[in-house]
XYZ file of C-alpha atoms in Angstrom:
519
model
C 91.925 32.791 -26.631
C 91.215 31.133 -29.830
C 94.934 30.623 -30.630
C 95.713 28.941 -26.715
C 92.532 26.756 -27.278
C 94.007 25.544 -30.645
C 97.538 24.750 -28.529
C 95.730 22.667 -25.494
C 94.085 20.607 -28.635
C 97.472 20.209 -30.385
C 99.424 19.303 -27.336
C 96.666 17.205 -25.668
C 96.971 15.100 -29.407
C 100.871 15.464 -29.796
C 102.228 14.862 -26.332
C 100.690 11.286 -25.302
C 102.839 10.131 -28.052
C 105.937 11.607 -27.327
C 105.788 10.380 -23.748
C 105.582 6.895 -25.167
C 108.246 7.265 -27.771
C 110.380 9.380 -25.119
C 110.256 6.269 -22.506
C 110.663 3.721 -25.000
C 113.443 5.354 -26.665
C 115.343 5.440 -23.449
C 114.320 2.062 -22.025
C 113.866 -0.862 -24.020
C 114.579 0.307 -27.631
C 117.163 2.582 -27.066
C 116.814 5.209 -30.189
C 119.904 6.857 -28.907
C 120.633 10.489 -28.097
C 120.809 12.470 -31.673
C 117.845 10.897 -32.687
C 115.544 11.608 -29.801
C 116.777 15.328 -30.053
C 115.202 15.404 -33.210
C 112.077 13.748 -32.079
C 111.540 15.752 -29.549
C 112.446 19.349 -31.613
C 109.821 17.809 -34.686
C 107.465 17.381 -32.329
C 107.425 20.658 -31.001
C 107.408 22.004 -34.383
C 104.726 19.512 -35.184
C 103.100 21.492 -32.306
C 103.362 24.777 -33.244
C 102.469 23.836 -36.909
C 99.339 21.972 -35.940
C 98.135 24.915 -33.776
C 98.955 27.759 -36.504
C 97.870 25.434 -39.104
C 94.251 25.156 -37.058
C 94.017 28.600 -36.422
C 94.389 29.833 -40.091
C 91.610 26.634 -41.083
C 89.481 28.765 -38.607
C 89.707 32.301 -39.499
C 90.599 32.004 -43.406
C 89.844 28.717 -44.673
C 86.523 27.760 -42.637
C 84.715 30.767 -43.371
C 85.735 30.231 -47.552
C 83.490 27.430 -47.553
C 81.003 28.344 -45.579
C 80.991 31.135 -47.674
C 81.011 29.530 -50.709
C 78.416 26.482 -49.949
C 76.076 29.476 -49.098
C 76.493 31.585 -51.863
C 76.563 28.743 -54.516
C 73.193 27.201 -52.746
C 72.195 30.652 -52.745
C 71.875 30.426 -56.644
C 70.073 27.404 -56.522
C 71.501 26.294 -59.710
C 72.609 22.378 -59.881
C 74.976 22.552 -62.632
C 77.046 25.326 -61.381
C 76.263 23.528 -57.602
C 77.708 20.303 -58.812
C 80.469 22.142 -61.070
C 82.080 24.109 -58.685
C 81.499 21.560 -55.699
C 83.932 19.931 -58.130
C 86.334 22.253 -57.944
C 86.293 23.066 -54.115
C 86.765 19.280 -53.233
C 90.012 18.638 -55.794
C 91.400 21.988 -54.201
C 91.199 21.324 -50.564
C 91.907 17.916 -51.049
C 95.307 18.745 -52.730
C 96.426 21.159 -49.532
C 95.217 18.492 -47.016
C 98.528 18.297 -44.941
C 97.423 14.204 -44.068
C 97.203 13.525 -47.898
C 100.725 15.293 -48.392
C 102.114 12.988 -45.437
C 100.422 9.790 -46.987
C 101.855 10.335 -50.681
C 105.510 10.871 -48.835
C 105.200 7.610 -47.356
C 104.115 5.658 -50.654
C 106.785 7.790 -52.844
C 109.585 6.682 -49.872
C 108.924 2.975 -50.847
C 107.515 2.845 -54.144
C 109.680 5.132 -56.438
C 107.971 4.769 -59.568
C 104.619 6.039 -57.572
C 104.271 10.066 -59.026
C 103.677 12.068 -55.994
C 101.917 14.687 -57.410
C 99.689 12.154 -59.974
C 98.589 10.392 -57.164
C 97.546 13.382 -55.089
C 95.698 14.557 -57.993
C 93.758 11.186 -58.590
C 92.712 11.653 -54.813
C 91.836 15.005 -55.188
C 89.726 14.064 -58.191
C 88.177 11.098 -56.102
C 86.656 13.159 -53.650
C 85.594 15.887 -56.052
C 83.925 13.226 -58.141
C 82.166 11.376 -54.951
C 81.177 15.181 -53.525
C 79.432 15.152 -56.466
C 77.675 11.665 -55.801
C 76.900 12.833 -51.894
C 75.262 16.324 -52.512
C 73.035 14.613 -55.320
C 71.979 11.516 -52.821
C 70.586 15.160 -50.414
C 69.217 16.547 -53.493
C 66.987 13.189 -54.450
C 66.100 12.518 -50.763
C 68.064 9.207 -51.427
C 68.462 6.967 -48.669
C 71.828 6.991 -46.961
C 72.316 3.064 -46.682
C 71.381 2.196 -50.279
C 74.058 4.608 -51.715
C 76.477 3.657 -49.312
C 76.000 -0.063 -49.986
C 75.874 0.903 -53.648
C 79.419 2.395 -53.718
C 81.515 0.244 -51.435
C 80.054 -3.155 -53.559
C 81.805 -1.248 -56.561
C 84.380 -0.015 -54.645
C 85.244 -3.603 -53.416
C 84.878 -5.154 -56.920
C 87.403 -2.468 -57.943
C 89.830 -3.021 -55.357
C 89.772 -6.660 -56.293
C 91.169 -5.866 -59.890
C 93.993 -3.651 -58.612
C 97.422 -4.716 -57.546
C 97.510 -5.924 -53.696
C 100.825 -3.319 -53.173
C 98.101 -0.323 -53.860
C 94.966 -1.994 -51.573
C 96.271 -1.263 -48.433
C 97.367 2.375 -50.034
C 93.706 3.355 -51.178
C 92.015 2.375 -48.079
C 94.812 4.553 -45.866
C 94.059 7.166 -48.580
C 90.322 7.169 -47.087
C 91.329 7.735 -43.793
C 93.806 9.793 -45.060
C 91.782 12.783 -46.676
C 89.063 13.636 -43.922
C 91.348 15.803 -42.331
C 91.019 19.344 -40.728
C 91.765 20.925 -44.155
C 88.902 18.383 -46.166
C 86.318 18.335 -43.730
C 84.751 21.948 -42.864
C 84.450 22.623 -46.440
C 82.616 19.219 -47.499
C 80.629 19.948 -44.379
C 79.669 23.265 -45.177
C 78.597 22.312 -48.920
C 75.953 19.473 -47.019
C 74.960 21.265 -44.617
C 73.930 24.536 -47.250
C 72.202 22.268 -49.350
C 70.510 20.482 -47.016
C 68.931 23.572 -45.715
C 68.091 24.650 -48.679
C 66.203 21.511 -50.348
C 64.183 21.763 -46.971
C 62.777 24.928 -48.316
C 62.801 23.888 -52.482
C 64.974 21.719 -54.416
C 67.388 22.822 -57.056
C 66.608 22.306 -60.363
C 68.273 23.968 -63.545
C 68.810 27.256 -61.835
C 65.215 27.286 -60.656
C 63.736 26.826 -57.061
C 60.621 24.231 -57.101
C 58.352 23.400 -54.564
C 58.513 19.884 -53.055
C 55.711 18.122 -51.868
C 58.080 15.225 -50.276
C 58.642 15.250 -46.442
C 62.023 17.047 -47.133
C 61.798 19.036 -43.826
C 61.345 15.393 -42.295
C 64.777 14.034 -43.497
C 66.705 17.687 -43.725
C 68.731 16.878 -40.594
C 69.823 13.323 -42.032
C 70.865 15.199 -45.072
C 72.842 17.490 -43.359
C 75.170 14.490 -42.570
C 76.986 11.782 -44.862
C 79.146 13.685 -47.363
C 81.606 12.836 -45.976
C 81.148 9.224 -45.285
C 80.348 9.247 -49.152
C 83.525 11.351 -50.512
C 86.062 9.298 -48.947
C 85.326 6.687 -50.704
C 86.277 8.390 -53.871
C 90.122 8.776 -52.783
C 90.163 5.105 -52.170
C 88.302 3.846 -55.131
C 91.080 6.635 -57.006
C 93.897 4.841 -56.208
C 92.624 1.724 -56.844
C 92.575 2.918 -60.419
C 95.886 4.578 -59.870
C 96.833 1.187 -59.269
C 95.378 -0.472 -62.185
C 96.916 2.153 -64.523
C 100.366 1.049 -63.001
C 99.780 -2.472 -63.714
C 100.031 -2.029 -67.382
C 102.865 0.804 -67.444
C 105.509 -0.809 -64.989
C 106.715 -4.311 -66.105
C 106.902 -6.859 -63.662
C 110.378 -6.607 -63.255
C 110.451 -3.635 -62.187
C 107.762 -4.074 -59.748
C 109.230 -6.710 -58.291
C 112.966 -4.578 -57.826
C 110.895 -1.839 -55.712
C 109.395 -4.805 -53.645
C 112.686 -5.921 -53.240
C 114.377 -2.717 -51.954
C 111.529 -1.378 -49.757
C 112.624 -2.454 -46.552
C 116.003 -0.653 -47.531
C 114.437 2.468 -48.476
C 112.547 2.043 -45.178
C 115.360 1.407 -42.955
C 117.658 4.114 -44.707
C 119.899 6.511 -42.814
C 119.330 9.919 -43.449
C 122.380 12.220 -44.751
C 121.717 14.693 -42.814
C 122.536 14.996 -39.206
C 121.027 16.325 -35.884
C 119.041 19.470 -36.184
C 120.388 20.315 -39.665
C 117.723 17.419 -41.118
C 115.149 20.096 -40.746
C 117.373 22.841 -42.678
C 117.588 20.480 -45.455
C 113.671 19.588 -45.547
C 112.809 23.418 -45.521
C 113.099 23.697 -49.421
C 111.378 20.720 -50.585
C 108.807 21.393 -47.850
C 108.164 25.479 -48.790
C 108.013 24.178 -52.614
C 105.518 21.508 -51.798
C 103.126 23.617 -49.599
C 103.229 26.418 -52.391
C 102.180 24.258 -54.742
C 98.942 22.546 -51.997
C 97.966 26.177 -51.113
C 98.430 28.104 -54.273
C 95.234 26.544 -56.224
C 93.492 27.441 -52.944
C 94.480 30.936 -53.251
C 93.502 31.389 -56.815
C 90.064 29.978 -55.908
C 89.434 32.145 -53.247
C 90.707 35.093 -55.873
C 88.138 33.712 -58.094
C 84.803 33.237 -55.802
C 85.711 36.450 -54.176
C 85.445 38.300 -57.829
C 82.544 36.673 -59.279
C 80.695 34.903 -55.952
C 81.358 36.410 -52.523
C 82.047 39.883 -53.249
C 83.042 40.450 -49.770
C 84.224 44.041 -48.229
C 87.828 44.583 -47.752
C 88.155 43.724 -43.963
C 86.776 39.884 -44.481
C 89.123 39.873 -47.560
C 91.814 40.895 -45.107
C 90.876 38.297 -42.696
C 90.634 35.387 -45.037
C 94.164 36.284 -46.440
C 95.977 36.417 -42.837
C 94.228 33.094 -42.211
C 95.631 31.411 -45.756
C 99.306 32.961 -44.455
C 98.684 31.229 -40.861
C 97.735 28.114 -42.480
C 100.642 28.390 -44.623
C 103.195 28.967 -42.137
C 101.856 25.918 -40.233
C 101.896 23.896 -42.868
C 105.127 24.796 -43.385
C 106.297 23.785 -39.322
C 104.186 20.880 -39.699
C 105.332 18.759 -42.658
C 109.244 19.872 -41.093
C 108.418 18.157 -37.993
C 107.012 15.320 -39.477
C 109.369 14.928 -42.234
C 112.569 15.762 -40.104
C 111.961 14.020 -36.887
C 108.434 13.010 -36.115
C 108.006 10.184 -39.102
C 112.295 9.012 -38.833
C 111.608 7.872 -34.722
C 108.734 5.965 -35.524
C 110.386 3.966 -38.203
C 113.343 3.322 -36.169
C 111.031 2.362 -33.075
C 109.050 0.232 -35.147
C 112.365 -1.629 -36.846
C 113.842 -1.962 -32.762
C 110.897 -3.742 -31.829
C 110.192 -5.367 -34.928
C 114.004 -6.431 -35.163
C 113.457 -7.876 -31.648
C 109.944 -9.623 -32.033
C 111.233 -11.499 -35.101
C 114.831 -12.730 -33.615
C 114.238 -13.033 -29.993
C 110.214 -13.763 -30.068
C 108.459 -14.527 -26.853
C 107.621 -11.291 -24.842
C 108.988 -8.875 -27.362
C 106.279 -9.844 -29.647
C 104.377 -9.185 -27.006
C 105.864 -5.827 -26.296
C 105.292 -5.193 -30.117
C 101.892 -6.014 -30.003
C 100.859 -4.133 -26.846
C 102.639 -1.132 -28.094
C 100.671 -0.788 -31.045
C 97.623 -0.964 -29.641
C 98.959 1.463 -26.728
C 99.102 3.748 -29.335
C 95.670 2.847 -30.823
C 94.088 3.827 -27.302
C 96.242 7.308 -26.668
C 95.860 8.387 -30.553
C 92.230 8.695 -30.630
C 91.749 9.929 -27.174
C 94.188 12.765 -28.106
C 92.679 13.815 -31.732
C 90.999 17.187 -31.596
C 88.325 16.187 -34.064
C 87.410 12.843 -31.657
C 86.413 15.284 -29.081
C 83.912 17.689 -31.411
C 82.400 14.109 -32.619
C 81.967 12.650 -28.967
C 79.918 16.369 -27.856
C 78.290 16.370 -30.714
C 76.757 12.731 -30.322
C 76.235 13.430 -26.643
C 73.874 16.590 -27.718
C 71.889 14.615 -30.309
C 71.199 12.076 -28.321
C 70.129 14.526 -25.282
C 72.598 13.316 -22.811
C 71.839 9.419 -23.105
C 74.705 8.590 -24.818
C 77.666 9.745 -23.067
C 80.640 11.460 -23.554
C 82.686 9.010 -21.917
C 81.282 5.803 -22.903
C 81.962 6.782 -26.401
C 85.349 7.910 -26.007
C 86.101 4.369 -24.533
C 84.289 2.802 -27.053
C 86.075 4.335 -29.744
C 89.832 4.087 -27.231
C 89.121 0.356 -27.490
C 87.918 0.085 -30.864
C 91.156 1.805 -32.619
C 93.659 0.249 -30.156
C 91.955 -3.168 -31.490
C 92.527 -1.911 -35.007
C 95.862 -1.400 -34.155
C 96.866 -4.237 -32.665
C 95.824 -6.574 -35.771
C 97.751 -4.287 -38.181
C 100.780 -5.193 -35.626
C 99.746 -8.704 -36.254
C 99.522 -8.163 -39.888
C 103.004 -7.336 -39.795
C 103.894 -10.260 -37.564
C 101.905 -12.743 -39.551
C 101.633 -11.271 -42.849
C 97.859 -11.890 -43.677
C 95.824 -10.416 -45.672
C 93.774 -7.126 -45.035
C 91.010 -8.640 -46.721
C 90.336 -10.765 -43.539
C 89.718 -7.954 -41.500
C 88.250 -5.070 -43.862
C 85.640 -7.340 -45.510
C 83.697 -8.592 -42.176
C 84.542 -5.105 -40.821
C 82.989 -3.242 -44.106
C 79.872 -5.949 -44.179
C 79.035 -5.324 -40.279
C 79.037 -1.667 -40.845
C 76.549 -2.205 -43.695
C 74.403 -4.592 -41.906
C 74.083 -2.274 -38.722
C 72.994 0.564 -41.496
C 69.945 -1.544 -41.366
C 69.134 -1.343 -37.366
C 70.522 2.095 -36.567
C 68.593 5.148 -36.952
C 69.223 6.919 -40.182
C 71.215 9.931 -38.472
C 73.631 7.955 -36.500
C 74.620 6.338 -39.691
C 75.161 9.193 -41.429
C 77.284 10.571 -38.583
C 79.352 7.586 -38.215
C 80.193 6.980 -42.035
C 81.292 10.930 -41.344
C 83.511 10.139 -38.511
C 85.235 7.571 -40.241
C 88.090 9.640 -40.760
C 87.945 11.575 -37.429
C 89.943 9.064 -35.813
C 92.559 8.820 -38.180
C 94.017 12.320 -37.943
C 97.291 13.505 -38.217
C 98.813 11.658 -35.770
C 97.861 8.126 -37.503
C 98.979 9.488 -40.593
C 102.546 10.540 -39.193
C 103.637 8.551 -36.184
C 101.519 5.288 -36.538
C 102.359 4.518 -40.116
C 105.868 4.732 -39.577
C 105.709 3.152 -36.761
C 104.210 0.206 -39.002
C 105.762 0.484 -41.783
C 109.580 0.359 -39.723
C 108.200 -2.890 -37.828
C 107.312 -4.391 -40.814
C 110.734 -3.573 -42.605
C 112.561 -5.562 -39.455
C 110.300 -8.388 -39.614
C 111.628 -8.947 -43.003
C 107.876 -8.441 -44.526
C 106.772 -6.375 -47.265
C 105.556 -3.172 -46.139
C 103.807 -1.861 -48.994
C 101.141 -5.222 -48.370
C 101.738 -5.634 -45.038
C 102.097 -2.013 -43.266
C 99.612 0.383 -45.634
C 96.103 -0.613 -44.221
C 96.678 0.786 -40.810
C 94.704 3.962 -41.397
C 92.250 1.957 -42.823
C 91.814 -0.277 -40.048
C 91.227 2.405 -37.885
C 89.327 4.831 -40.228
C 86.678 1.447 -39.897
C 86.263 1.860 -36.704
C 83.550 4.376 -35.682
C 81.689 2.985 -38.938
C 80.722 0.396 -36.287
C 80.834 1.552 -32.702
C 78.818 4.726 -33.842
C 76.652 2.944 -35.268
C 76.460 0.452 -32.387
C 75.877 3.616 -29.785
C 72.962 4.398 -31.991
C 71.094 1.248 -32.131
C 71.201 1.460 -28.124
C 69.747 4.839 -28.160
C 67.491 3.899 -29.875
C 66.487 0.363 -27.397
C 66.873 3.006 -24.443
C 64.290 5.755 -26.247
C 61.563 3.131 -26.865
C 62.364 2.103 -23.369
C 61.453 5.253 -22.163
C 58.404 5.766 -24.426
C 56.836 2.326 -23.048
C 57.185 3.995 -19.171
């Protein structure tokens, strides 16, 4: 039951898109036959690896870090808490299949980028910002205040890098809250949360509190999240700084120069053998993601969990189903999924800039057509829509938020389509974006925030990290733009989103509770 559950959430995301693609690529940008083939056979592996992929996060990787976040709170010691918090965040974040897709992308069009480097400055971002999150719940610090904190040095950092990696960090904050990141940062705030509502940690010892901890324990369970992805994207901002003064500006400006080649490249393979030739590179990559994972498991197991054979059993089978997927996944993507979207994107993009008039149109309104389906088809949208329509006892609905957020992305969307048209910069639309988040931090009640800085990623799953970035990044190769500044930001843009229409939703439960109180 579990494993059919998992498929109706991985077609329900999947399909929408491939009916767009599928009619587009047969109507108005023809994508022609061999290519479509392959679309359509990555996207049912994309299918089946999703699904597997899900399945083995459920029965082997979920219950790890559960695990772990209760044994470890279990301790109550804060250096080995914060230590090993460390540790779990750099791990997951390296076998996060959405983080894998991302640093493809920015390898494909920035050569001198080091794959691997820059997964492991990610990796290190979130550890490092885990780190920042669970001690905000252990100091009963106010949500906003850190929040505001970080993203004014966050900002001031992005500032100082090179534009060609701004648009990169903030997709890499989208990026990273995926199905692999998520249930174990969750777990650790939601263990130590319920624990510093009994006694807070404190050099191995548990101490009374007189503060009103039980009063904010259920606003503590939430915002780790919000608060590590901001360490990916402040990460590659340094990443990006660090590049500035090893590449010379030559060199920088050759990659510029032949990324809309790279982008528009033919691949040597042909038909269904792509996928024969990706199989290699893919098993070798996925080894390395999950194999640190492994280890740490091997690791806790010995000298934390201690759990009897038939868990251990469990746990293993659920690291070889996420494997496999993994595995199906990133050969969909890489072999069929990722190559349609560029070429739809250059079609259109090809079109909008030579012919103009309604193609831009068509452009434009296919963007955000994907904006809309995307989010209304990722799994992890519909767990955050039930669980704000339980908090708020029924008053803000399932529906209204679903639209809210539908129209919210396909907005996002549809500027990074005119970012690509118009070549602007992302500033214009991530600094008032960033600021009205903040300000609303101010008029929304404290949980809502927290949940909303959480869902920032939600809607940026894998299907904005696959299809919708190639997508952008082809139409901004045809419009003779630069994709590195004008296509990376995408993610962003719609990672942004629920910062404010959460929030928004929250401020009028609140107006309709005191409404209610006053009858």
């Amino acid at each position: 039951m579990n494993l059919l559950l998992k498929l109706k959430e991985t077609v329900s995301s999947v399909l929408p898109i491939m009916a767009i693609v599928a009619f587009l690529g047969m109507t108005l940008a023809p994508l022609g036959s061999e290519l479509l083939v392959r679309f359509i056979f990555g996207g049912l592996l994309l299918i089946q690896g999703l699904t597997v992929f899900l399945l083995g996060v459920d029965i082997g990787i979920l219950p790890i870090g559960e695990r772990s976040g209760a044994a470890l709170t279990a301790k109550r010691s804060l250096p080995l808490l914060l230590s090993v918090s460390f540790v779990i965040g750099f791990m997951v974040t390296v076998a996060e299949p959405d983080v894998q897709v991302l640093a493809s992308q920015i390898k494909s069009i920035s050569p001198s980028v080091n794959k691997w480097a820059l997964i492991f400055m990610i990796a290190a971002g979130i550890g490092l910002f885990v780190i920042i999150g669970l001690m905000r719940t252990m100091l009963s610090l106010k949500l906003k205040y850190v929040l505001i904190v970080s993203y004014a040095g966050l900002f001031l950092l992005a500032f100082l890098s090179p534009s060609e990696f701004q648009g990169i960090a903030f997709d890499a904050g989208g990026a990273t809250t995926g199905p692999m990141t998520v249930p174990f940062i969750m777990a650790l705030g939601v263990g130590v949360a319920a624990v510093r509502s009994k006694g807070q940690l404190h050099s191995g010892k548990a101490s009374s509190s007189s503060s009103s901890s039980q009063e904010h324990s259920s606003d503590d369970s939430f915002g780790l999240t919000g608060i590590a992805s901001i360490g990916p994207i402040a990460a590659v901002c340094f990443y990006g700084i660090m590049q500035r003064f090893t590449q010379s500006q030559s060199q920088a400006g050759e990659e510029l120069a032949a990324a809309s080649q790279i982008i528009g490249g033919a691949d040597k393979a042909t038909g269904l053998s792509v996928f024969l030739v990706e199989l290699p590179s893919v098993l070798k990559e996925v080894t390395m993601a999950l194999l640190p994972l492994v280890a740490m498991f091997i690791v806790f197991q010995i000298f934390l969990l201690k759990m009897p054979p038939f868990q251990v059993r469990r746990m293993a089978k659920g690291l070889a189903y996420s494997f496999l997927g993994l595995v199906l996944f990133l050969c969909g993507a890489n072999g069929g999924f990722m190559p349609a979207g560029k070429a739809l994107g250059e079609l259109l993009g090809t079109s909008a800039s030579s012919l103009g008039n309604w193609w831009t149109v068509l452009l434009l309104g296919t963007g955000t057509l994907f904006g809309a389906v995307v989010v209304c088809a990722e799994p992890a949208v519909w767990v955050l829509t039930e669980q704000v329509e339980s908090i708020s006892g029924g008053t803000i609905k399932r529906k209204v938020m679903l639209a809210t957020l539908s129209l919210g992305v396909a907005v996002s969307t549809g500027l990074s389509m005119l970012r690509v048209l118009y070549t602007f910069s992302l500033w214009y639309i991530l600094i008032p974006g960033y600021a009205l988040a903040i300000v609303l931090t101010f008029f929304c009640p404290p949980l809502f925030t927290a949940i909303a800085f959480d869902s920032g990623g939600v809607a940026s799953g894998p299907m904005t990290s696959t299809f919708i970035l190639s997508f952008t990044l082809g139409a901004s190769a045809a419009c003779g733009g630069n994709p590195v500044t004008d296509a990376f930001g995408v993610i962003a843009l719609v990672a942004m989103t629920p910062l404010i229409a959460i929030q928004i939703l929250g401020i009028i439960f609140r107006v309709k509770q005191r409404r209610a109180k006053t009858k």
